[in-house]
CSV table of C-alpha atoms in Angstrom, one decimal:
chain,number,residue,atom,x,y,z
B,20,MET,CA,-0.7,-0.1,0.0
B,21,LYS,CA,1.2,3.2,-1.4
B,22,THR,CA,1.2,6.2,1.1
B,23,ASN,CA,2.1,10.1,0.4
B,24,CYS,CA,5.9,11.1,0.6
B,25,GLY,CA,6.4,7.7,-1.4
B,26,TRP,CA,6.8,5.5,2.4
B,27,ARG,CA,5.7,2.1,1.6
B,28,LEU,CA,3.5,-0.5,4.1
B,29,ARG,CA,4.7,-3.8,3.7
B,30,GLY,CA,2.4,-5.9,3.9
B,31,GLY,CA,-0.6,-4.1,3.7
B,32,ALA,CA,-3.0,-2.3,5.6
B,33,ALA,CA,-2.8,-2.8,9.8
B,34,SER,CA,-4.5,-5.2,11.0
B,35,ASP,CA,-7.6,-4.5,13.2
B,36,ALA,CA,-6.4,-7.0,15.7
B,37,SER,CA,-3.0,-5.1,16.1
B,38,PRO,CA,-3.4,-3.6,20.1
B,39,HIS,CA,-2.5,-0.2,18.3
B,40,ALA,CA,-5.2,0.1,16.4
B,41,GLU,CA,-7.6,2.4,18.1
B,42,ALA,CA,-4.6,4.9,18.8
B,43,PHE,CA,-3.6,4.6,15.2
B,44,SER,CA,-7.1,5.2,14.3
B,45,VAL,CA,-7.4,8.3,16.3
B,46,PHE,CA,-4.1,10.0,14.9
B,47,ALA,CA,-5.4,9.6,11.3
B,48,ASP,CA,-8.4,11.6,12.4
B,49,ALA,CA,-6.3,13.8,14.3
B,50,LEU,CA,-3.8,14.3,10.6
B,51,ASP,CA,-6.7,14.3,8.8
B,52,GLN,CA,-8.7,17.5,11.1
B,53,VAL,CA,-5.0,19.6,11.1
B,54,HIS,CA,-4.5,19.5,7.6
B,55,ALA,CA,-8.3,20.6,6.7
B,56,ALA,CA,-7.5,23.2,9.5
B,57,ASP,CA,-3.9,24.0,7.7
B,58,VAL,CA,-5.9,24.1,4.1
B,59,SER,CA,-8.4,26.0,5.4
B,60,ARG,CA,-5.9,29.1,7.0
B,61,VAL,CA,-4.1,29.2,3.5
B,62,ARG,CA,-7.1,29.7,2.1
B,63,ALA,CA,-8.5,32.7,4.7
B,64,LEU,CA,-5.2,34.3,4.5
B,65,ALA,CA,-4.9,34.6,0.8
B,66,GLU,CA,-8.7,36.0,1.0
B,67,LEU,CA,-7.4,38.3,4.1
B,68,GLY,CA,-4.4,39.3,1.4
B,69,ARG,CA,-7.0,39.8,-1.8
B,70,SER,CA,-9.6,42.0,0.3
B,71,ALA,CA,-6.6,44.1,1.7
B,72,LEU,CA,-6.0,44.6,-2.2
B,73,ARG,CA,-8.8,45.1,-3.7
B,74,GLU,CA,-10.3,48.4,-1.2
B,75,ALA,CA,-6.7,50.0,-2.0
B,76,ARG,CA,-7.9,49.5,-5.4
B,77,ARG,CA,-11.2,50.4,-5.6
B,78,ASP,CA,-10.5,54.1,-6.2
B,79,GLY,CA,-7.6,53.3,-8.4
B,80,VAL,CA,-4.6,53.9,-5.8
B,81,ARG,CA,-1.8,51.9,-5.8
B,82,GLY,CA,2.1,51.9,-4.8
B,83,MET,CA,2.1,52.7,-1.0
B,84,ALA,CA,-1.3,52.9,-0.3
B,85,SER,CA,-1.6,49.0,-1.1
B,86,ASP,CA,0.9,48.6,1.3
B,87,MET,CA,-0.5,50.7,4.5
B,88,GLU,CA,-3.9,48.6,3.5
B,89,LEU,CA,-2.0,45.4,3.8
B,90,ARG,CA,-0.2,46.3,7.1
B,91,SER,CA,-3.5,47.9,8.3
B,92,VAL,CA,-5.8,44.2,7.9
B,93,ALA,CA,-2.5,42.3,9.0
B,94,ALA,CA,-2.4,44.2,12.4
B,95,GLU,CA,-5.9,43.6,12.7
B,96,ALA,CA,-5.5,39.8,11.5
B,97,ALA,CA,-2.3,39.4,14.5
B,98,GLY,CA,-4.8,41.2,17.2
B,99,MET,CA,-7.4,38.2,16.8
B,100,ALA,CA,-4.6,35.4,16.6
B,101,ARG,CA,-2.2,37.0,19.3
B,102,LEU,CA,1.1,36.8,16.5
B,103,THR,CA,2.9,39.6,15.7
B,104,ASP,CA,1.9,41.9,12.7
B,105,ARG,CA,4.9,41.5,10.6
B,106,ARG,CA,4.2,37.7,11.2
B,107,LEU,CA,1.0,37.5,10.2
B,108,GLN,CA,1.7,40.0,7.4
B,109,GLY,CA,4.0,38.1,6.2
B,110,GLU,CA,1.9,34.7,6.3
B,111,ILE,CA,-0.6,36.3,4.0
B,112,ASP,CA,2.4,37.0,1.8
B,113,HIS,CA,3.3,33.3,1.1
B,114,ALA,CA,-0.4,31.8,1.3
B,115,MET,CA,-1.6,34.2,-1.8
B,116,THR,CA,2.0,33.3,-3.5
B,117,VAL,CA,1.1,29.5,-3.0
B,118,ILE,CA,-2.7,30.0,-4.5
B,119,ASP,CA,-2.0,32.6,-6.8
B,120,ASP,CA,1.6,31.7,-8.0
B,121,TYR,CA,1.7,27.5,-7.0
B,122,PRO,CA,-1.9,26.4,-8.0
B,123,ALA,CA,-1.1,22.6,-8.9
B,124,VAL,CA,1.3,22.2,-5.7
B,125,PHE,CA,-0.8,23.9,-3.9
B,126,GLU,CA,-4.6,21.1,-5.6
B,127,ALA,CA,-1.5,18.3,-4.7
B,128,TRP,CA,-1.4,19.5,-1.2
B,129,VAL,CA,-5.2,19.8,-0.4
B,130,GLN,CA,-5.1,15.9,-2.2
B,131,ARG,CA,-2.8,14.9,0.4
B,132,ARG,CA,-0.2,14.1,-2.3
B,133,ILE,CA,2.4,16.1,-0.5
B,134,GLU,CA,2.5,17.6,2.6
B,135,ARG,CA,2.7,21.4,4.4
B,136,GLY,CA,6.4,21.1,4.2
B,137,HIS,CA,7.3,20.2,0.6
B,138,VAL,CA,4.7,23.1,-0.5
B,139,ASP,CA,7.0,25.6,2.0
B,140,VAL,CA,10.3,24.4,0.4
B,141,VAL,CA,9.3,24.4,-3.0
B,142,VAL,CA,8.0,28.2,-2.8
B,143,ARG,CA,11.1,29.1,-1.0
B,144,VAL,CA,13.4,27.4,-4.2
B,145,GLY,CA,11.0,28.7,-6.4
B,146,ALA,CA,11.5,32.3,-4.8
B,147,LYS,CA,15.0,32.3,-8.1
B,148,VAL,CA,12.9,30.5,-10.3
B,149,PRO,CA,11.4,33.0,-13.6
B,150,ASP,CA,7.7,33.5,-14.7
B,151,GLU,CA,8.5,31.0,-17.5
B,152,VAL,CA,9.9,28.3,-16.1
B,153,ARG,CA,7.5,28.2,-12.9
B,154,SER,CA,4.5,25.9,-14.7
B,155,ALA,CA,7.8,23.9,-15.7
B,156,TYR,CA,9.5,23.7,-12.3
B,157,GLU,CA,5.5,23.1,-10.4
B,158,GLU,CA,4.9,19.9,-11.6
B,159,ALA,CA,8.5,18.5,-11.6
B,160,ALA,CA,9.0,19.7,-8.6
B,161,ILE,CA,5.5,17.7,-6.9
B,162,ALA,CA,6.7,14.8,-8.5
B,163,VAL,CA,9.9,15.2,-6.5
B,164,CYS,CA,8.1,15.7,-3.1
B,165,GLU,CA,5.7,12.7,-4.2
B,166,ARG,CA,8.8,10.6,-3.8
B,167,ASP,CA,10.1,11.8,-0.6
B,168,VAL,CA,9.9,13.4,2.7
B,169,PRO,CA,9.9,17.6,3.2
B,170,SER,CA,13.2,17.8,4.5
B,171,ARG,CA,14.7,15.0,1.8
B,172,VAL,CA,14.0,17.7,-1.1
B,173,ARG,CA,15.5,20.4,-0.9
B,174,GLY,CA,18.4,19.4,-3.4
B,175,ALA,CA,16.9,17.7,-5.7
B,176,LEU,CA,14.7,21.1,-5.8
B,177,ASP,CA,17.3,23.3,-5.9
B,178,ALA,CA,19.3,21.1,-8.6
B,179,LEU,CA,15.9,21.4,-10.7
B,180,ALA,CA,15.7,25.6,-10.2
B,181,ALA,CA,18.8,25.8,-11.7
B,182,ARG,CA,18.5,23.2,-14.4
B,183,LEU,CA,15.0,24.9,-15.6
B,184,HIS,CA,16.8,28.7,-15.2
B,185,PRO,CA,17.7,30.2,-18.2
B,186,GLN,CA,19.9,32.9,-16.2
B,187,ALA,CA,24.0,31.6,-16.1
B,188,PHE,CA,24.7,31.0,-12.8
B,189,THR,CA,27.2,33.4,-12.6
B,190,GLU,CA,24.9,35.5,-13.0
B,191,ARG,CA,22.5,34.8,-10.5
B,192,HIS,CA,25.4,34.8,-8.2
B,193,LYS,CA,25.5,38.7,-8.5
B,194,THR,CA,22.5,39.0,-8.0
B,195,ALA,CA,22.2,37.3,-4.6
B,196,ALA,CA,25.5,39.0,-3.2
B,197,ALA,CA,23.7,42.3,-3.9
B,198,GLU,CA,21.4,40.8,-0.8
B,199,ARG,CA,23.9,39.7,1.8
B,200,CYS,CA,23.5,40.9,4.9
B,201,VAL,CA,24.3,40.0,9.0
B,202,ARG,CA,21.3,39.3,11.1
B,203,VAL,CA,21.4,38.7,15.2
B,204,PHE,CA,18.4,36.6,16.4
B,205,HIS,CA,18.1,36.6,20.4
B,206,GLY,CA,18.0,33.2,22.0
B,207,SER,CA,18.7,32.3,25.6
B,208,ASP,CA,21.0,32.4,28.6
B,209,GLY,CA,22.5,35.8,27.2
B,210,MET,CA,23.6,34.3,24.2
B,211,SER,CA,22.4,35.5,20.4
B,212,ASN,CA,23.4,34.0,17.2
B,213,LEU,CA,24.8,36.3,14.6
B,214,VAL,CA,24.5,34.9,11.2
B,215,ALA,CA,25.9,36.5,7.8
B,216,ASN,CA,24.6,35.7,4.5
B,217,LEU,CA,27.9,35.8,2.5
B,218,PRO,CA,29.1,34.5,-0.6
B,219,THR,CA,30.3,31.3,-0.2
B,220,VAL,CA,33.9,31.6,-1.4
B,221,ILE,CA,33.7,34.7,1.5
B,222,ALA,CA,32.4,32.3,4.1
B,223,ALA,CA,34.4,29.6,3.7
B,224,GLY,CA,38.0,32.3,4.0
B,225,MET,CA,36.3,33.5,6.6
B,226,LEU,CA,35.8,29.9,8.6
B,227,ASP,CA,39.1,28.8,7.7
B,228,ARG,CA,41.1,32.1,8.8
B,229,LEU,CA,39.4,31.7,12.2
B,230,THR,CA,40.2,28.1,12.6
B,231,GLN,CA,44.2,29.3,11.4
B,232,MET,CA,44.0,32.0,13.6
B,233,GLY,CA,42.6,29.4,16.7
B,234,GLN,CA,44.9,26.8,16.4
B,235,SER,CA,47.7,29.6,16.5
B,236,VAL,CA,46.3,30.9,19.2
B,237,LYS,CA,46.2,27.1,21.3
B,238,ASP,CA,50.1,26.2,19.1
B,239,ALA,CA,51.7,29.9,21.2
B,240,ARG,CA,49.9,29.1,24.6
B,241,ALA,CA,50.8,25.5,24.1
B,242,GLU,CA,54.4,26.8,23.5
B,243,SER,CA,54.9,28.9,26.2
B,244,ASN,CA,53.3,26.5,28.8
B,245,GLY,CA,56.0,24.3,27.7
B,246,ALA,CA,59.3,26.1,27.8
B,247,GLU,CA,57.8,27.3,31.4
B,248,SER,CA,57.5,23.8,32.5
B,249,ASP,CA,60.9,22.7,31.5
B,250,GLY,CA,62.6,26.3,33.3
B,251,ALA,CA,60.9,25.4,36.6
B,252,GLU,CA,61.4,21.5,36.4
B,253,SER,CA,65.2,22.5,35.8
B,254,ASP,CA,65.0,24.9,39.2
B,255,GLY,CA,63.5,21.9,40.9
B,256,ALA,CA,60.0,24.3,41.2
B,257,ASP,CA,56.5,23.3,40.6
B,258,ALA,CA,55.9,23.4,37.4
B,259,ALA,CA,52.3,23.3,37.7
B,260,GLY,CA,52.2,27.0,39.9
B,261,SER,CA,54.2,28.7,37.1
B,262,GLY,CA,53.0,30.0,34.0
B,263,GLU,CA,49.4,30.5,32.6
B,264,PRO,CA,47.0,28.0,32.9
B,265,ALA,CA,46.6,25.7,29.5
B,266,ASP,CA,44.2,26.8,27.7
B,267,THR,CA,41.0,24.8,27.4
B,268,ARG,CA,39.0,26.7,24.5
B,269,THR,CA,37.5,24.6,22.0
B,270,MET,CA,38.1,25.3,18.0
B,271,ASP,CA,34.4,26.6,18.0
B,272,GLN,CA,35.3,28.7,21.2
B,273,LEU,CA,38.3,30.3,19.9
B,274,ARG,CA,36.8,31.0,16.5
B,275,ALA,CA,33.9,33.1,18.0
B,276,ASP,CA,36.2,34.8,20.5
B,277,ILE,CA,38.5,35.8,17.3
B,278,LEU,CA,35.8,36.9,15.3
B,279,GLY,CA,33.9,39.0,18.3
B,280,ASP,CA,37.8,40.3,18.9
B,281,LEU,CA,38.0,41.2,15.1
B,282,VAL,CA,34.4,43.1,14.5
B,283,LEU,CA,34.7,45.1,17.7
B,284,GLY,CA,37.9,46.4,17.6
B,285,GLY,CA,39.6,45.8,13.9
B,286,ALA,CA,39.5,48.7,11.4
B,287,PRO,CA,38.0,46.9,7.7
B,288,VAL,CA,40.2,47.0,4.9
B,289,VAL,CA,36.5,48.9,3.1
B,290,ASP,CA,37.5,52.2,5.3
B,291,PRO,CA,37.5,55.0,2.8
B,292,THR,CA,39.9,56.6,5.4
B,293,TYR,CA,41.8,53.7,5.9
B,294,GLY,CA,45.7,54.9,5.0
B,295,THR,CA,45.3,58.4,5.3
B,296,ASP,CA,45.7,61.4,8.0
B,297,ARG,CA,41.7,61.9,7.4
B,298,ALA,CA,40.1,61.7,11.4
B,299,GLY,CA,37.4,59.6,11.9
B,300,GLY,CA,37.9,56.3,10.4
B,301,LEU,CA,35.4,53.0,10.7
B,302,GLY,CA,38.1,51.7,12.9
B,303,ALA,CA,37.1,54.5,15.6
B,304,ILE,CA,33.7,53.4,15.3
B,305,ARG,CA,32.0,51.5,18.8
B,306,ALA,CA,29.6,49.3,19.1
B,307,ARG,CA,26.3,50.7,21.3
B,308,VAL,CA,24.1,48.6,23.9
B,309,GLN,CA,21.5,49.6,26.1
B,310,VAL,CA,22.1,47.9,29.5
B,311,ALA,CA,20.1,48.4,32.8
B,312,VAL,CA,21.5,47.1,36.0
B,313,THR,CA,20.2,47.9,39.6
B,314,ALA,CA,22.6,49.7,41.6
B,315,GLU,CA,22.9,46.4,43.7
B,316,THR,CA,23.9,43.9,41.0
B,317,LEU,CA,26.4,46.8,39.9
B,318,MET,CA,28.4,47.6,43.2
B,319,GLY,CA,28.6,43.6,43.5
B,320,LYS,CA,25.9,43.1,46.3
B,321,ASP,CA,24.1,40.3,44.1
B,322,GLU,CA,23.9,38.7,40.9
B,323,SER,CA,21.1,39.4,39.4
B,324,PRO,CA,21.0,39.9,35.8
B,325,ALA,CA,21.3,43.1,33.9
B,326,GLU,CA,18.8,43.3,30.6
B,327,ALA,CA,20.1,44.2,26.9
B,328,VAL,CA,17.3,46.2,25.7
B,329,GLY,CA,15.9,45.0,23.3
B,330,ALA,CA,17.8,42.0,23.0
B,331,GLY,CA,18.0,39.9,26.7
B,332,LEU,CA,19.1,39.4,29.6
B,333,VAL,CA,22.8,39.9,30.4
B,334,ASP,CA,24.8,38.1,33.8
B,335,ALA,CA,26.1,40.1,36.5
B,336,ASP,CA,30.0,40.2,35.7
B,337,THR,CA,29.6,40.6,32.0
B,338,VAL,CA,27.6,43.6,32.9
B,339,ARG,CA,29.8,45.1,35.3
B,340,GLN,CA,32.7,44.8,32.9
B,341,LEU,CA,30.8,46.9,30.6
B,342,ALA,CA,30.4,49.2,33.3
B,343,GLY,CA,34.2,50.1,34.0
B,344,GLN,CA,34.5,50.6,30.3
B,345,VAL,CA,32.0,53.9,30.1
B,346,SER,CA,32.3,57.1,31.0
B,347,GLU,CA,28.4,58.8,31.5
B,348,TRP,CA,25.5,57.2,33.4
B,349,ASP,CA,21.8,57.6,33.3
B,350,ARG,CA,19.8,57.1,36.7
B,351,LEU,CA,16.4,56.4,36.4
B,352,PHE,CA,14.0,56.1,39.5
B,353,ILE,CA,11.2,54.4,39.1
B,354,ASP,CA,8.1,54.5,40.4
B,355,PRO,CA,7.5,51.8,43.1
B,356,VAL,CA,4.2,50.6,41.9
B,357,THR,CA,3.8,50.8,38.7
B,358,ARG,CA,7.4,50.1,38.0
B,359,THR,CA,8.4,52.2,35.1
B,360,PRO,CA,10.6,55.4,34.7
B,361,VAL,CA,9.3,58.6,35.8
B,362,GLU,CA,12.8,60.6,36.3
B,363,ILE,CA,16.1,60.9,34.9
B,364,ASP,CA,18.8,62.1,37.1
B,365,THR,CA,22.1,62.6,34.7
B,366,TYR,CA,26.1,63.0,35.7
B,367,ARG,CA,26.4,64.8,32.7
B,368,PRO,CA,23.9,67.1,30.4
B,369,THR,CA,21.4,65.3,27.9
B,370,ALA,CA,18.9,65.3,25.8
B,371,SER,CA,17.3,64.3,29.4
B,372,MET,CA,13.5,63.8,27.8
B,373,LYS,CA,14.7,61.2,25.1
B,374,GLN,CA,16.7,59.0,26.9
B,375,LEU,CA,13.4,59.2,29.3
B,376,LEU,CA,11.3,57.8,26.9
B,377,MET,CA,14.0,54.9,25.5
B,378,ALA,CA,13.7,54.0,28.9
B,379,ARG,CA,10.1,54.1,29.4
B,380,ASP,CA,9.3,52.4,26.2
B,381,GLN,CA,12.4,50.1,25.7
B,382,HIS,CA,10.8,49.0,22.1
B,383,CYS,CA,8.5,50.3,19.4
B,384,ARG,CA,4.9,50.6,21.3
B,385,PHE,CA,2.5,48.8,18.9
B,386,PRO,CA,1.3,45.8,20.1
B,387,GLY,CA,3.8,43.4,19.7
B,388,CYS,CA,6.3,44.8,18.6
B,389,ARG,CA,9.5,44.1,19.7
B,390,ARG,CA,11.6,46.8,17.4
B,391,ALA,CA,14.2,48.3,20.4
B,392,ALA,CA,13.7,51.8,20.7
B,393,ILE,CA,17.4,52.6,19.4
B,394,ARG,CA,16.7,51.6,16.4
B,395,CYS,CA,12.7,53.1,16.1
B,396,GLU,CA,11.9,57.3,15.8
B,397,LEU,CA,10.1,59.3,18.4
B,398,ASP,CA,6.7,59.9,17.3
B,399,HIS,CA,4.2,62.6,18.6
B,400,THR,CA,0.6,60.6,19.6
B,401,ILE,CA,-0.9,64.2,18.7
B,402,ASP,CA,0.3,65.2,15.7
B,403,HIS,CA,2.4,67.9,16.4
B,404,ALA,CA,0.7,70.0,13.3
B,405,LEU,CA,-2.3,69.8,15.0
B,406,GLY,CA,-1.6,71.2,18.3
B,407,GLY,CA,0.3,68.7,19.8
B,408,HIS,CA,2.8,69.5,22.5
B,409,THR,CA,6.3,68.0,22.6
B,410,HIS,CA,6.3,66.1,25.6
B,411,ILE,CA,6.7,62.7,27.2
B,412,PHE,CA,3.1,62.3,27.9
B,413,ASN,CA,2.6,63.2,23.8
B,414,LEU,CA,5.4,61.1,22.8
B,415,ALA,CA,6.0,57.0,22.6
B,416,HIS,CA,8.6,55.2,20.1
B,417,LEU,CA,7.0,53.8,17.1
B,418,CYS,CA,9.3,51.8,14.4
B,419,GLN,CA,8.7,53.0,10.7
B,420,ARG,CA,6.2,50.7,9.7
B,421,HIS,CA,3.7,51.4,12.5
B,422,HIS,CA,4.8,54.9,12.5
B,423,SER,CA,3.6,55.0,9.0
B,424,MET,CA,1.0,52.6,9.6
B,425,LYS,CA,-0.3,54.9,12.0
B,426,GLN,CA,-0.1,58.2,9.4
B,427,PHE,CA,-1.4,56.9,6.6
B,428,THR,CA,-4.5,54.0,7.0
B,429,LYS,CA,-7.4,53.8,9.6
B,430,TRP,CA,-5.4,52.7,12.7
B,431,GLU,CA,-5.6,55.4,15.4
B,432,VAL,CA,-3.4,55.7,19.0
B,433,ARG,CA,-3.9,57.6,22.8
B,434,GLN,CA,-2.2,57.6,25.1
B,435,VAL,CA,-4.4,57.8,28.7
B,436,GLY,CA,-1.3,58.4,31.1
B,437,GLY,CA,1.4,56.5,32.9
B,438,GLY,CA,3.1,55.5,29.5
B,439,VAL,CA,-0.2,53.4,28.5
B,440,LEU,CA,-1.2,53.6,25.0
B,441,GLU,CA,-4.7,52.7,23.5
B,442,TRP,CA,-4.6,51.9,19.9
B,443,THR,CA,-7.9,51.5,18.0
B,444,SER,CA,-8.0,48.9,14.5
B,445,PRO,CA,-10.3,50.2,11.7
B,446,LEU,CA,-12.6,47.5,12.6
B,447,GLY,CA,-12.9,49.3,16.3
B,448,ARG,CA,-11.0,46.7,18.2
B,449,ILE,CA,-8.7,47.9,21.1
B,450,TYR,CA,-5.6,47.0,22.2
B,451,ARG,CA,-3.5,48.3,25.4
B,452,GLU,CA,-0.1,48.3,24.7
B,453,ASP,CA,1.1,49.1,28.7
B,454,ALA,CA,4.2,50.5,29.2
B,455,PRO,CA,7.1,47.8,28.8
B,456,ILE,CA,8.0,46.5,32.5
B,457,PRO,CA,11.6,46.4,33.2
B,458,ALA,CA,12.8,43.5,34.0
B,459,VAL,CA,15.5,45.5,36.0
B,460,CYS,CA,14.6,48.3,38.0
B,461,PHE,CA,14.8,50.6,41.3
B,462,THR,CA,12.6,49.8,43.7
B,463,ILE,CA,12.6,50.9,47.6
B,464,ASP,CA,13.5,48.0,50.1
B,465,THR,CA,10.4,48.0,52.8
B,466,THR,CA,12.1,45.4,54.6
B,467,ASP,CA,13.8,47.7,57.3
B,468,PRO,CA,12.7,51.1,58.3
B,469,PRO,CA,14.2,54.4,56.9
B,470,PRO,CA,16.3,56.0,58.5
B,471,HIS,CA,13.8,59.3,58.7
B,472,ALA,CA,10.9,57.3,60.1
B,473,ALA,CA,11.6,57.9,63.4
B,474,SER,CA,11.8,62.1,63.0
B,475,SER,CA,9.2,64.7,63.9
B,476,GLY,CA,7.9,65.9,60.5
B,477,PRO,CA,5.3,64.2,58.7
B,478,PRO,CA,4.8,61.2,56.9
B,479,ASP,CA,5.2,62.6,53.5
B,480,GLU,CA,8.1,64.6,54.0
B,481,PRO,CA,11.0,63.3,51.7
B,482,PRO,CA,14.5,62.4,53.7
B,483,PRO,CA,17.0,64.8,53.9
B,484,PHE,CA,20.0,65.0,51.4
């Protein structure tokens, strides 16, 4: 009996006498329900996209209006699904691509000839196939997918796409190289993945050089320890107590450490001021990270983690090391009840309002968006041209995407106090966006009464400074 994905069941279907027959039957029903739900979801998402495009083009308007309408619809749907609007818009785009550009693949999925994973791989690889050969690619891709599971068809589909493509590989590589980029994906335990999309020869060369440099570090440390050990033995001293300890880092650890050193401390060859006497240069640029840490952690009284705003938690040792390298501080006073910043005190004059808003907002204030405040724009909730004041109660950070959406779609926002934003969607749904609660903040210690508690002054009188 042949099933999808090219698997075969030897000896026919499972016997009803099997002790697992009922469990397999339940599992088969669950697979059918999941399949039907997935197909319905893709159809619904595609219809959302079409509806947005129809509305945008109703009066003959195209271009940015279409994009704004798609953003607005995606944001509305994201609120219903409790997802981010960027992810929802990506799902809408993908659904429209599957149904409109790969109808045969979609139909094969509906008929259970292939699985959802096959569809995603076919579309991903097909993105580099021109329209004139897409139909041939689609039919051949279905035949490939019917023979194997989704995780094992990528290579065959890549080869198929390359064979059908009318453009030479060299020209396609030039186009792909123009999209090279670097991205960071934040993980857990204070770690993140830095991913670079580079030409293959550059990536392979970088890995090889990092490996060579790592091996040189290990060799140099081994030679140094060996020489010191020989000298210590001739003097009758304890060799174990002399010299630096052996470098126990693995090659992966060494490559990662060296890459960080090169990026953070090196001067790149592409520097336009390289080899000249002009001031500045790319080698003088230093990385910026916004970190929040309590005074107790900073002074070593506890080991609570700090927060790299927009990224995640940072261990106490690392943040204390960073603190020793900066010359300017921002001290925040946190409301002990709402746990939100209410005032800022700096040792040196700064743009206090911007600093306070950055500390309060931490990220874009559209519901679900996590774009860090340092990558956002300060927006007047009530437009300045319409009389809105430049004040912390009328300002909030919005990323470029949601700043534009607020300006060009029917999404509305108002501030209700305490840093709380209330968004109203075009359908009238209301989404409350509370001010982020810092993972690290200064609070009042209530374990012991303050020193001035026994004074004869009024109870609300502030302590003397």
